[in-house]
Amino acid sequence: MKTAVITGASTGIGEACARTLAASGWQVVLVARRAERIAKIADELQGLALPLDVTNVTKDDFEAVEQCDLLINCAGGALGLDQVDSYSAEDWSTMFDRNVIGTLKMTQALLPRIIEAQGCIINITSTAALGGYEGGSGYCAAKSAQRALTQSLRLEMKGKPIRITEVLPGMVYTPEFSLNRFNGDEAKAKAVYEGVDRPLTGEDVAEVVASIAHLPPHVNIDEIVVRPVAQRGQYALHRGELGWHEK
């Protein structure tokens, strides 16, 4: 049985990845700060819960993980939607810690075991890493840094039996992402997805992640951009019916 370590596993894309991989026979290790939440999910999936803050992890935190075939760095998130001249520097620092430093420290803690297993690292960044948008300076900067980390790591692992992949999702509806971004303001969070016909779900992204994980060990997907049909680009979002019909 292969083992996957998944950060941000208490909700959203991370939780969906844990559930999807467990359903296809993987042993899953769930990493997140909310101990009670991941313990419940791990119990359902017969997995292991490790309540950790990814910004502070060390190798010693993973003594209970005997092998690691796959690391999914999914912990992160956005805070605020302010313009550069008024953005909170504290929010910027938090986003960098969660998205970039967390990915760095998780990679450093588990990289030797992943190489030994001839495994894979999948970093969940965002299409925000591909260019800026109004109010997105902090999140775009953090995701761009995570993207740069991923690209550098892939080159540094030349000559090693390990795959390094970046998954860049576009608009994904998850229960907490926008709610956290707007500090619990439900109206603002709801407005992000208003009128969008079938945004991606965490499960959609998890299916992409699982398909990459199940490829032969010599096949590397460098990067893959995943958007809903309603979103053709960063500024090409259709709000309204698309005329879907059941097949």
Short mmCIF file of N, CA and C in Angstrom, two decimals, residues 5 7 31 54-59 62 68 70-74 98-115 120-124 145-146 149-154 156-157 162-165:
data_model
loop_
_atom_site.label_atom_id
_atom_site.label_comp_id
_atom_site.label_asym_id
_atom_site.label_seq_id
_atom_site.Cartn_x
_atom_site.Cartn_y
_atom_site.Cartn_z
N VAL A 5 0.98 11.81 2.09
CA VAL A 5 0.88 12.82 3.14
C VAL A 5 0.24 14.06 2.52
N THR A 7 -1.30 17.94 3.19
CA THR A 7 -1.47 19.08 4.08
C THR A 7 -2.76 19.82 3.73
N VAL A 31 -2.58 16.12 7.46
CA VAL A 31 -1.86 17.15 8.21
C VAL A 31 -2.68 18.44 8.17
N VAL A 54 2.01 23.61 9.40
CA VAL A 54 3.04 23.33 8.41
C VAL A 54 4.18 24.34 8.44
N THR A 55 3.94 25.51 9.01
CA THR A 55 5.00 26.52 9.05
C THR A 55 6.05 26.20 10.11
N ASN A 56 5.78 25.18 10.95
CA ASN A 56 6.70 24.84 12.04
C ASN A 56 7.11 23.38 12.07
N VAL A 57 6.83 22.62 11.02
CA VAL A 57 7.11 21.18 11.07
C VAL A 57 8.61 20.90 10.98
N THR A 58 8.98 19.73 11.51
CA THR A 58 10.35 19.23 11.40
C THR A 58 10.29 17.76 11.02
N LYS A 59 11.43 17.18 10.72
CA LYS A 59 11.50 15.76 10.38
C LYS A 59 10.96 14.90 11.52
N PHE A 62 7.34 13.44 11.80
CA PHE A 62 6.86 12.38 10.91
C PHE A 62 7.47 11.02 11.23
N CYS A 68 6.85 7.45 2.49
CA CYS A 68 6.07 8.51 1.87
C CYS A 68 6.25 8.42 0.36
N LEU A 70 3.98 9.93 -1.71
CA LEU A 70 3.37 11.12 -2.30
C LEU A 70 3.19 12.19 -1.23
N LEU A 71 3.64 13.41 -1.54
CA LEU A 71 3.38 14.56 -0.68
C LEU A 71 2.54 15.54 -1.48
N ILE A 72 1.38 15.91 -0.93
CA ILE A 72 0.53 16.92 -1.56
C ILE A 72 0.55 18.15 -0.67
N ASN A 73 1.18 19.20 -1.14
CA ASN A 73 1.21 20.46 -0.39
C ASN A 73 0.01 21.30 -0.80
N CYS A 74 -1.01 21.24 0.05
CA CYS A 74 -2.27 21.90 -0.25
C CYS A 74 -2.60 23.01 0.75
N ARG A 98 1.99 30.36 5.15
CA ARG A 98 1.14 29.19 4.91
C ARG A 98 1.37 28.56 3.53
N ASN A 99 1.52 29.40 2.52
CA ASN A 99 1.64 28.89 1.15
C ASN A 99 3.06 28.50 0.77
N VAL A 100 4.02 29.31 1.21
CA VAL A 100 5.40 29.12 0.75
C VAL A 100 6.28 28.44 1.79
N ILE A 101 6.34 29.00 2.98
CA ILE A 101 7.19 28.41 4.02
C ILE A 101 6.69 27.03 4.42
N GLY A 102 5.36 26.87 4.46
CA GLY A 102 4.80 25.56 4.76
C GLY A 102 5.20 24.52 3.73
N THR A 103 5.13 24.89 2.45
CA THR A 103 5.56 23.98 1.38
C THR A 103 7.05 23.66 1.50
N LEU A 104 7.84 24.68 1.79
CA LEU A 104 9.28 24.48 1.97
C LEU A 104 9.58 23.50 3.09
N LYS A 105 8.99 23.72 4.25
CA LYS A 105 9.31 22.89 5.41
C LYS A 105 8.79 21.47 5.27
N MET A 106 7.61 21.31 4.67
CA MET A 106 7.10 19.95 4.44
C MET A 106 8.01 19.20 3.46
N THR A 107 8.46 19.88 2.44
CA THR A 107 9.36 19.27 1.46
C THR A 107 10.67 18.87 2.11
N GLN A 108 11.24 19.75 2.90
CA GLN A 108 12.50 19.43 3.57
C GLN A 108 12.36 18.26 4.52
N ALA A 109 11.21 18.16 5.19
CA ALA A 109 11.00 17.09 6.17
C ALA A 109 10.86 15.73 5.53
N LEU A 110 10.28 15.68 4.32
CA LEU A 110 9.91 14.38 3.74
C LEU A 110 10.66 14.03 2.45
N LEU A 111 11.44 14.95 1.91
CA LEU A 111 12.09 14.71 0.62
C LEU A 111 12.92 13.43 0.57
N PRO A 112 13.77 13.13 1.56
CA PRO A 112 14.57 11.90 1.46
C PRO A 112 13.71 10.65 1.35
N ARG A 113 12.59 10.61 2.07
CA ARG A 113 11.72 9.43 2.02
C ARG A 113 11.00 9.32 0.68
N ILE A 114 10.66 10.47 0.10
CA ILE A 114 9.98 10.44 -1.20
C ILE A 114 10.94 9.96 -2.29
N ILE A 115 12.18 10.41 -2.23
CA ILE A 115 13.18 9.94 -3.19
C ILE A 115 13.39 8.44 -3.04
N CYS A 120 6.47 11.11 -5.52
CA CYS A 120 6.00 12.30 -6.21
C CYS A 120 5.64 13.39 -5.20
N ILE A 121 5.93 14.63 -5.56
CA ILE A 121 5.45 15.79 -4.82
C ILE A 121 4.51 16.57 -5.72
N ILE A 122 3.32 16.84 -5.23
CA ILE A 122 2.35 17.64 -5.98
C ILE A 122 2.04 18.89 -5.17
N ASN A 123 2.40 20.04 -5.71
CA ASN A 123 2.13 21.31 -5.05
C ASN A 123 0.90 21.96 -5.67
N ILE A 124 -0.08 22.25 -4.83
CA ILE A 124 -1.30 22.91 -5.29
C ILE A 124 -1.08 24.42 -5.19
N ALA A 145 5.50 32.70 -5.58
CA ALA A 145 6.67 32.21 -4.87
C ALA A 145 6.62 30.69 -4.72
N GLN A 146 5.45 30.16 -4.43
CA GLN A 146 5.29 28.71 -4.32
C GLN A 146 5.56 28.04 -5.68
N LEU A 149 9.32 28.02 -6.20
CA LEU A 149 9.89 26.94 -5.38
C LEU A 149 9.75 25.60 -6.10
N THR A 150 8.55 25.36 -6.64
CA THR A 150 8.28 24.09 -7.33
C THR A 150 9.17 23.92 -8.55
N GLN A 151 9.30 24.97 -9.33
CA GLN A 151 10.12 24.89 -10.54
C GLN A 151 11.59 24.67 -10.20
N SER A 152 12.08 25.36 -9.19
CA SER A 152 13.47 25.19 -8.78
C SER A 152 13.72 23.78 -8.26
N LEU A 153 12.79 23.29 -7.44
CA LEU A 153 12.94 21.94 -6.89
C LEU A 153 12.99 20.90 -8.00
N ARG A 154 12.14 21.07 -9.01
CA ARG A 154 12.13 20.10 -10.12
C ARG A 154 13.51 20.04 -10.79
N GLU A 156 16.40 20.96 -9.42
CA GLU A 156 17.38 20.49 -8.44
C GLU A 156 17.33 18.97 -8.28
N MET A 157 16.19 18.38 -8.58
CA MET A 157 16.03 16.92 -8.44
C MET A 157 16.42 16.17 -9.71
N ILE A 162 12.34 10.97 -8.75
CA ILE A 162 11.23 11.64 -8.08
C ILE A 162 10.53 12.55 -9.08
N ARG A 163 9.21 12.62 -8.96
CA ARG A 163 8.40 13.48 -9.84
C ARG A 163 7.96 14.72 -9.06
N ILE A 164 7.98 15.86 -9.73
CA ILE A 164 7.58 17.13 -9.12
C ILE A 164 6.54 17.77 -10.02
N THR A 165 5.34 17.95 -9.50
CA THR A 165 4.23 18.47 -10.30
C THR A 165 3.58 19.66 -9.62
#
